[in-house]
Amino acid sequence: MPIIGVINQKGGVGKTTTAVNLAAALAERRRVLLVDLDPQANASSGVGVVSPTTTIYEVLAGETSARHAVIRTDCENLDLLAASDDLAGAAVELDSSRDNLTLLSRSLIGVRPTYDFVVVDAPPSMGALTLNALGAADQLIVPLQTEYYALEGIASMMETVERVRGSLNRDLRILGILLTMFDVRTRLSQEVEENVRRHFGELVFRTVIPRTVRLAEAPSHGQSIFAYAPTSQGALAYQALAEEVLERVSQG
């Protein structure tokens, strides 16, 4: 059962949108746990959980177990370890000791056998919470917005992954780079895609996530794209991504 971290140090690249909708797409085929590790709690509200009574903060603080903190969502086969703004405090409280950077990994041991996939939405920064996500993950999906500085950001991300692999999680690998917010009408999006595929080859997912109104609207309704607009371009794209993820995971 793989733990997949959805991670990018840069914000606004479709990271949470990808975590929520990939988890929802996988849940149509498998049993999935979505872990919201971002103090903004957008993944939690994105699946309709706004005021959770127990969150991942209590789990990391050792106040409860992950099993007791899991929340069932309205999406069949999709459970959630929710976030709250308390996590911002946790990020400050956690120092850089190895024990504190493996809190998430150790916390998930008791629930891993229950699920086929765990999807972790990490904060858009390289602090203790994101390092916990990197320490727990088997594989990473790196969302990359099709914009001018895309390659610059991915180079920094690759360096971080190599450092983590050397010091914290030697089994960590990148499952794929995902191009997001693709605007078919602009030459820039096409040029960025060409550059990224030239540099990273088969590491880049075949699926490209379009920039669509429906994908932008769905979180405000507390729904995945499949509940909000199941026949939309965004839904079809995340269905295709889930198929690719299953394919890549099965290939090892």
Short mmCIF file of N, CA and C in Angstrom, two decimals, residues 4-122:
data_model
loop_
_atom_site.label_atom_id
_atom_site.label_comp_id
_atom_site.label_asym_id
_atom_site.label_seq_id
_atom_site.Cartn_x
_atom_site.Cartn_y
_atom_site.Cartn_z
N ILE A 4 1.46 8.24 -1.15
CA ILE A 4 1.82 9.16 -2.22
C ILE A 4 1.75 10.59 -1.70
N GLY A 5 2.86 11.28 -1.70
CA GLY A 5 2.89 12.68 -1.31
C GLY A 5 2.68 13.57 -2.53
N VAL A 6 1.78 14.55 -2.40
CA VAL A 6 1.58 15.53 -3.47
C VAL A 6 2.26 16.81 -2.99
N ILE A 7 3.39 17.13 -3.60
CA ILE A 7 4.29 18.12 -3.00
C ILE A 7 4.88 19.05 -4.05
N ASN A 8 4.89 20.33 -3.71
CA ASN A 8 5.66 21.33 -4.44
C ASN A 8 5.92 22.48 -3.49
N GLN A 9 7.16 22.95 -3.45
CA GLN A 9 7.51 24.05 -2.55
C GLN A 9 6.82 25.34 -2.96
N LYS A 10 6.37 25.41 -4.19
CA LYS A 10 5.71 26.61 -4.70
C LYS A 10 4.20 26.48 -4.53
N GLY A 11 3.54 27.54 -4.09
CA GLY A 11 2.09 27.53 -3.96
C GLY A 11 1.40 27.86 -5.27
N GLY A 12 0.10 27.59 -5.31
CA GLY A 12 -0.69 27.96 -6.47
C GLY A 12 -0.44 27.15 -7.72
N VAL A 13 -0.02 25.89 -7.54
CA VAL A 13 0.29 25.06 -8.71
C VAL A 13 -0.73 23.93 -8.90
N GLY A 14 -1.81 23.95 -8.10
CA GLY A 14 -2.81 22.90 -8.23
C GLY A 14 -2.51 21.70 -7.36
N LYS A 15 -1.73 21.89 -6.31
CA LYS A 15 -1.32 20.79 -5.44
C LYS A 15 -2.51 20.19 -4.70
N THR A 16 -3.27 21.03 -3.99
CA THR A 16 -4.41 20.52 -3.23
C THR A 16 -5.51 20.00 -4.15
N THR A 17 -5.74 20.70 -5.25
CA THR A 17 -6.71 20.22 -6.25
C THR A 17 -6.35 18.82 -6.71
N THR A 18 -5.06 18.59 -6.91
CA THR A 18 -4.60 17.28 -7.35
C THR A 18 -4.75 16.24 -6.25
N ALA A 19 -4.37 16.59 -5.02
CA ALA A 19 -4.49 15.62 -3.91
C ALA A 19 -5.94 15.18 -3.73
N VAL A 20 -6.86 16.14 -3.71
CA VAL A 20 -8.28 15.84 -3.49
C VAL A 20 -8.85 15.00 -4.62
N ASN A 21 -8.60 15.43 -5.84
CA ASN A 21 -9.26 14.76 -6.97
C ASN A 21 -8.59 13.45 -7.37
N LEU A 22 -7.29 13.34 -7.14
CA LEU A 22 -6.64 12.05 -7.34
C LEU A 22 -7.16 11.05 -6.30
N ALA A 23 -7.26 11.49 -5.04
CA ALA A 23 -7.78 10.61 -3.99
C ALA A 23 -9.20 10.16 -4.31
N ALA A 24 -10.02 11.09 -4.77
CA ALA A 24 -11.41 10.76 -5.11
C ALA A 24 -11.48 9.81 -6.30
N ALA A 25 -10.62 10.01 -7.29
CA ALA A 25 -10.61 9.13 -8.46
C ALA A 25 -10.14 7.73 -8.08
N LEU A 26 -9.11 7.65 -7.25
CA LEU A 26 -8.63 6.33 -6.80
C LEU A 26 -9.67 5.62 -5.95
N ALA A 27 -10.48 6.40 -5.21
CA ALA A 27 -11.50 5.83 -4.33
C ALA A 27 -12.62 5.16 -5.12
N GLU A 28 -12.72 5.44 -6.40
CA GLU A 28 -13.70 4.74 -7.23
C GLU A 28 -13.24 3.31 -7.51
N ARG A 29 -11.98 3.03 -7.24
CA ARG A 29 -11.41 1.71 -7.53
C ARG A 29 -10.82 1.03 -6.29
N ARG A 30 -10.35 1.84 -5.32
CA ARG A 30 -9.63 1.33 -4.17
C ARG A 30 -10.09 2.04 -2.89
N ARG A 31 -9.60 1.57 -1.75
CA ARG A 31 -9.88 2.24 -0.48
C ARG A 31 -8.75 3.23 -0.21
N VAL A 32 -9.11 4.50 0.04
CA VAL A 32 -8.12 5.58 0.06
C VAL A 32 -8.24 6.42 1.33
N LEU A 33 -7.09 6.81 1.88
CA LEU A 33 -7.02 7.77 2.98
C LEU A 33 -6.35 9.03 2.46
N LEU A 34 -7.01 10.17 2.63
CA LEU A 34 -6.45 11.47 2.28
C LEU A 34 -5.95 12.13 3.57
N VAL A 35 -4.68 12.51 3.60
CA VAL A 35 -4.09 13.15 4.78
C VAL A 35 -3.84 14.61 4.45
N ASP A 36 -4.52 15.50 5.17
CA ASP A 36 -4.34 16.94 4.96
C ASP A 36 -3.30 17.44 5.95
N LEU A 37 -2.12 17.75 5.44
CA LEU A 37 -1.02 18.19 6.30
C LEU A 37 -0.75 19.69 6.16
N ASP A 38 -1.65 20.39 5.51
CA ASP A 38 -1.50 21.83 5.27
C ASP A 38 -2.36 22.61 6.25
N PRO A 39 -1.77 23.53 7.04
CA PRO A 39 -2.57 24.31 8.00
C PRO A 39 -3.73 25.09 7.38
N GLN A 40 -3.68 25.34 6.07
CA GLN A 40 -4.79 26.02 5.41
C GLN A 40 -6.03 25.13 5.33
N ALA A 41 -5.84 23.83 5.48
CA ALA A 41 -6.93 22.84 5.54
C ALA A 41 -7.81 22.85 4.30
N ASN A 42 -7.25 23.20 3.16
CA ASN A 42 -8.07 23.26 1.94
C ASN A 42 -8.46 21.88 1.43
N ALA A 43 -7.63 20.89 1.65
CA ALA A 43 -8.01 19.53 1.23
C ALA A 43 -9.18 19.03 2.06
N SER A 44 -9.19 19.38 3.35
CA SER A 44 -10.29 18.98 4.23
C SER A 44 -11.60 19.61 3.78
N SER A 45 -11.60 20.92 3.59
CA SER A 45 -12.83 21.60 3.15
C SER A 45 -13.19 21.18 1.73
N GLY A 46 -12.19 20.78 0.95
CA GLY A 46 -12.45 20.35 -0.42
C GLY A 46 -13.22 19.05 -0.52
N VAL A 47 -13.25 18.28 0.57
CA VAL A 47 -14.08 17.07 0.60
C VAL A 47 -15.22 17.23 1.61
N GLY A 48 -15.53 18.50 1.94
CA GLY A 48 -16.72 18.79 2.75
C GLY A 48 -16.54 18.75 4.25
N VAL A 49 -15.29 18.68 4.74
CA VAL A 49 -15.05 18.65 6.19
C VAL A 49 -14.49 20.01 6.61
N VAL A 50 -15.32 20.78 7.34
CA VAL A 50 -14.95 22.16 7.66
C VAL A 50 -14.53 22.33 9.11
N SER A 51 -15.22 21.70 10.05
CA SER A 51 -14.92 21.85 11.48
C SER A 51 -14.71 20.49 12.13
N PRO A 52 -13.61 19.83 11.83
CA PRO A 52 -13.38 18.49 12.39
C PRO A 52 -13.15 18.55 13.90
N THR A 53 -13.63 17.57 14.61
CA THR A 53 -13.43 17.53 16.06
C THR A 53 -12.03 17.02 16.42
N THR A 54 -11.49 16.17 15.57
CA THR A 54 -10.15 15.64 15.77
C THR A 54 -9.37 15.77 14.47
N THR A 55 -8.11 16.18 14.57
CA THR A 55 -7.32 16.45 13.37
C THR A 55 -5.97 15.75 13.42
N ILE A 56 -5.23 15.88 12.33
CA ILE A 56 -3.89 15.32 12.26
C ILE A 56 -2.97 15.96 13.29
N TYR A 57 -3.30 17.16 13.74
CA TYR A 57 -2.49 17.83 14.77
C TYR A 57 -2.46 16.99 16.05
N GLU A 58 -3.62 16.53 16.49
CA GLU A 58 -3.67 15.69 17.70
C GLU A 58 -2.90 14.39 17.51
N VAL A 59 -2.92 13.89 16.29
CA VAL A 59 -2.19 12.65 16.00
C VAL A 59 -0.69 12.89 16.13
N LEU A 60 -0.20 13.95 15.49
CA LEU A 60 1.23 14.24 15.53
C LEU A 60 1.69 14.60 16.94
N ALA A 61 0.78 15.20 17.71
CA ALA A 61 1.11 15.59 19.08
C ALA A 61 1.04 14.41 20.05
N GLY A 62 0.60 13.26 19.57
CA GLY A 62 0.52 12.07 20.40
C GLY A 62 -0.69 12.03 21.31
N GLU A 63 -1.69 12.88 21.01
CA GLU A 63 -2.88 12.95 21.85
C GLU A 63 -3.93 11.92 21.46
N THR A 64 -3.84 11.41 20.25
CA THR A 64 -4.76 10.36 19.80
C THR A 64 -4.09 9.58 18.68
N SER A 65 -4.68 8.47 18.30
CA SER A 65 -4.11 7.66 17.21
C SER A 65 -4.74 8.08 15.88
N ALA A 66 -4.06 7.77 14.81
CA ALA A 66 -4.61 8.05 13.48
C ALA A 66 -5.93 7.33 13.28
N ARG A 67 -6.02 6.12 13.79
CA ARG A 67 -7.26 5.33 13.63
C ARG A 67 -8.46 6.05 14.24
N HIS A 68 -8.26 6.69 15.40
CA HIS A 68 -9.35 7.39 16.06
C HIS A 68 -9.63 8.76 15.45
N ALA A 69 -8.69 9.28 14.67
CA ALA A 69 -8.87 10.61 14.07
C ALA A 69 -9.45 10.56 12.66
N VAL A 70 -9.50 9.37 12.07
CA VAL A 70 -9.99 9.24 10.69
C VAL A 70 -11.47 9.63 10.60
N ILE A 71 -11.80 10.40 9.57
CA ILE A 71 -13.18 10.86 9.32
C ILE A 71 -13.65 10.27 8.00
N ARG A 72 -14.85 9.75 7.99
CA ARG A 72 -15.43 9.29 6.72
C ARG A 72 -15.97 10.48 5.94
N THR A 73 -15.72 10.51 4.66
CA THR A 73 -16.23 11.60 3.83
C THR A 73 -17.47 11.13 3.08
N ASP A 74 -18.10 12.06 2.37
CA ASP A 74 -19.27 11.71 1.58
C ASP A 74 -18.91 10.88 0.35
N CYS A 75 -17.63 10.85 0.04
CA CYS A 75 -17.16 10.06 -1.10
C CYS A 75 -16.91 8.62 -0.64
N GLU A 76 -17.58 7.69 -1.25
CA GLU A 76 -17.44 6.29 -0.85
C GLU A 76 -15.99 5.82 -1.00
N ASN A 77 -15.51 5.11 0.00
CA ASN A 77 -14.15 4.56 0.02
C ASN A 77 -13.06 5.60 0.25
N LEU A 78 -13.44 6.85 0.56
CA LEU A 78 -12.45 7.91 0.82
C LEU A 78 -12.59 8.42 2.25
N ASP A 79 -11.56 8.18 3.06
CA ASP A 79 -11.49 8.69 4.42
C ASP A 79 -10.49 9.83 4.49
N LEU A 80 -10.54 10.56 5.61
CA LEU A 80 -9.73 11.78 5.75
C LEU A 80 -9.11 11.88 7.13
N LEU A 81 -7.84 12.26 7.17
CA LEU A 81 -7.22 12.80 8.37
C LEU A 81 -7.16 14.30 8.15
N ALA A 82 -8.02 15.02 8.84
CA ALA A 82 -8.25 16.43 8.54
C ALA A 82 -7.18 17.33 9.15
N ALA A 83 -7.09 18.53 8.60
CA ALA A 83 -6.20 19.57 9.13
C ALA A 83 -7.02 20.67 9.77
N SER A 84 -6.32 21.50 10.53
CA SER A 84 -6.89 22.74 11.05
C SER A 84 -5.75 23.73 11.20
N ASP A 85 -6.07 24.98 11.56
CA ASP A 85 -5.00 25.96 11.69
C ASP A 85 -4.08 25.67 12.88
N ASP A 86 -4.45 24.70 13.74
CA ASP A 86 -3.55 24.27 14.80
C ASP A 86 -2.23 23.75 14.23
N LEU A 87 -2.28 23.26 13.01
CA LEU A 87 -1.08 22.71 12.40
C LEU A 87 0.02 23.76 12.23
N ALA A 88 -0.37 25.01 12.10
CA ALA A 88 0.63 26.06 11.98
C ALA A 88 1.49 26.09 13.23
N GLY A 89 0.86 25.85 14.38
CA GLY A 89 1.60 25.76 15.63
C GLY A 89 2.50 24.55 15.67
N ALA A 90 2.01 23.45 15.14
CA ALA A 90 2.79 22.22 15.12
C ALA A 90 4.07 22.40 14.30
N ALA A 91 3.95 23.15 13.21
CA ALA A 91 5.10 23.39 12.36
C ALA A 91 6.19 24.14 13.12
N VAL A 92 5.79 25.00 14.02
CA VAL A 92 6.75 25.75 14.84
C VAL A 92 7.31 24.87 15.96
N GLU A 93 6.42 24.05 16.55
CA GLU A 93 6.82 23.22 17.68
C GLU A 93 7.81 22.12 17.29
N LEU A 94 7.66 21.60 16.08
CA LEU A 94 8.53 20.50 15.64
C LEU A 94 9.92 21.03 15.33
N ASP A 95 10.92 20.46 15.96
CA ASP A 95 12.28 20.84 15.59
C ASP A 95 12.75 19.91 14.49
N SER A 96 13.99 20.03 14.12
CA SER A 96 14.48 19.27 12.97
C SER A 96 15.11 17.94 13.37
N SER A 97 14.83 17.47 14.59
CA SER A 97 15.38 16.18 14.99
C SER A 97 14.74 15.07 14.15
N ARG A 98 15.47 14.01 13.94
CA ARG A 98 14.97 12.92 13.09
C ARG A 98 13.67 12.34 13.63
N ASP A 99 13.56 12.22 14.96
CA ASP A 99 12.35 11.67 15.55
C ASP A 99 11.12 12.49 15.17
N ASN A 100 11.23 13.79 15.20
CA ASN A 100 10.09 14.65 14.88
C ASN A 100 9.79 14.68 13.38
N LEU A 101 10.77 14.37 12.56
CA LEU A 101 10.54 14.36 11.12
C LEU A 101 9.97 13.03 10.63
N THR A 102 9.85 12.07 11.54
CA THR A 102 9.24 10.78 11.18
C THR A 102 7.93 10.55 11.94
N LEU A 103 7.39 11.62 12.52
CA LEU A 103 6.14 11.49 13.27
C LEU A 103 5.00 10.98 12.39
N LEU A 104 4.87 11.54 11.21
CA LEU A 104 3.76 11.13 10.33
C LEU A 104 3.93 9.67 9.92
N SER A 105 5.13 9.30 9.55
CA SER A 105 5.39 7.92 9.15
C SER A 105 5.00 6.95 10.25
N ARG A 106 5.40 7.25 11.46
CA ARG A 106 5.09 6.36 12.59
C ARG A 106 3.60 6.40 12.94
N SER A 107 2.98 7.56 12.77
CA SER A 107 1.55 7.69 13.09
C SER A 107 0.67 6.88 12.15
N LEU A 108 1.13 6.70 10.91
CA LEU A 108 0.32 6.02 9.91
C LEU A 108 0.45 4.50 9.95
N ILE A 109 1.39 4.00 10.74
CA ILE A 109 1.64 2.55 10.76
C ILE A 109 0.37 1.77 11.10
N GLY A 110 -0.41 2.28 12.05
CA GLY A 110 -1.60 1.56 12.49
C GLY A 110 -2.74 1.53 11.49
N VAL A 111 -2.77 2.50 10.55
CA VAL A 111 -3.89 2.55 9.60
C VAL A 111 -3.50 2.11 8.19
N ARG A 112 -2.22 2.02 7.90
CA ARG A 112 -1.79 1.66 6.54
C ARG A 112 -2.45 0.39 6.01
N PRO A 113 -2.55 -0.67 6.82
CA PRO A 113 -3.13 -1.91 6.28
C PRO A 113 -4.61 -1.78 5.89
N THR A 114 -5.29 -0.75 6.38
CA THR A 114 -6.71 -0.57 6.09
C THR A 114 -6.95 -0.03 4.69
N TYR A 115 -5.93 0.60 4.10
CA TYR A 115 -6.12 1.31 2.84
C TYR A 115 -5.21 0.77 1.73
N ASP A 116 -5.68 0.97 0.51
CA ASP A 116 -4.87 0.62 -0.66
C ASP A 116 -3.93 1.76 -1.04
N PHE A 117 -4.37 3.00 -0.76
CA PHE A 117 -3.55 4.18 -1.03
C PHE A 117 -3.72 5.19 0.09
N VAL A 118 -2.63 5.87 0.43
CA VAL A 118 -2.68 7.05 1.28
C VAL A 118 -2.15 8.20 0.44
N VAL A 119 -2.92 9.29 0.35
CA VAL A 119 -2.51 10.48 -0.41
C VAL A 119 -2.32 11.62 0.57
N VAL A 120 -1.13 12.21 0.57
CA VAL A 120 -0.80 13.27 1.53
C VAL A 120 -0.69 14.60 0.81
N ASP A 121 -1.47 15.58 1.27
CA ASP A 121 -1.37 16.95 0.75
C ASP A 121 -0.48 17.74 1.69
N ALA A 122 0.71 18.13 1.22
CA ALA A 122 1.69 18.82 2.06
C ALA A 122 1.61 20.33 1.85
#
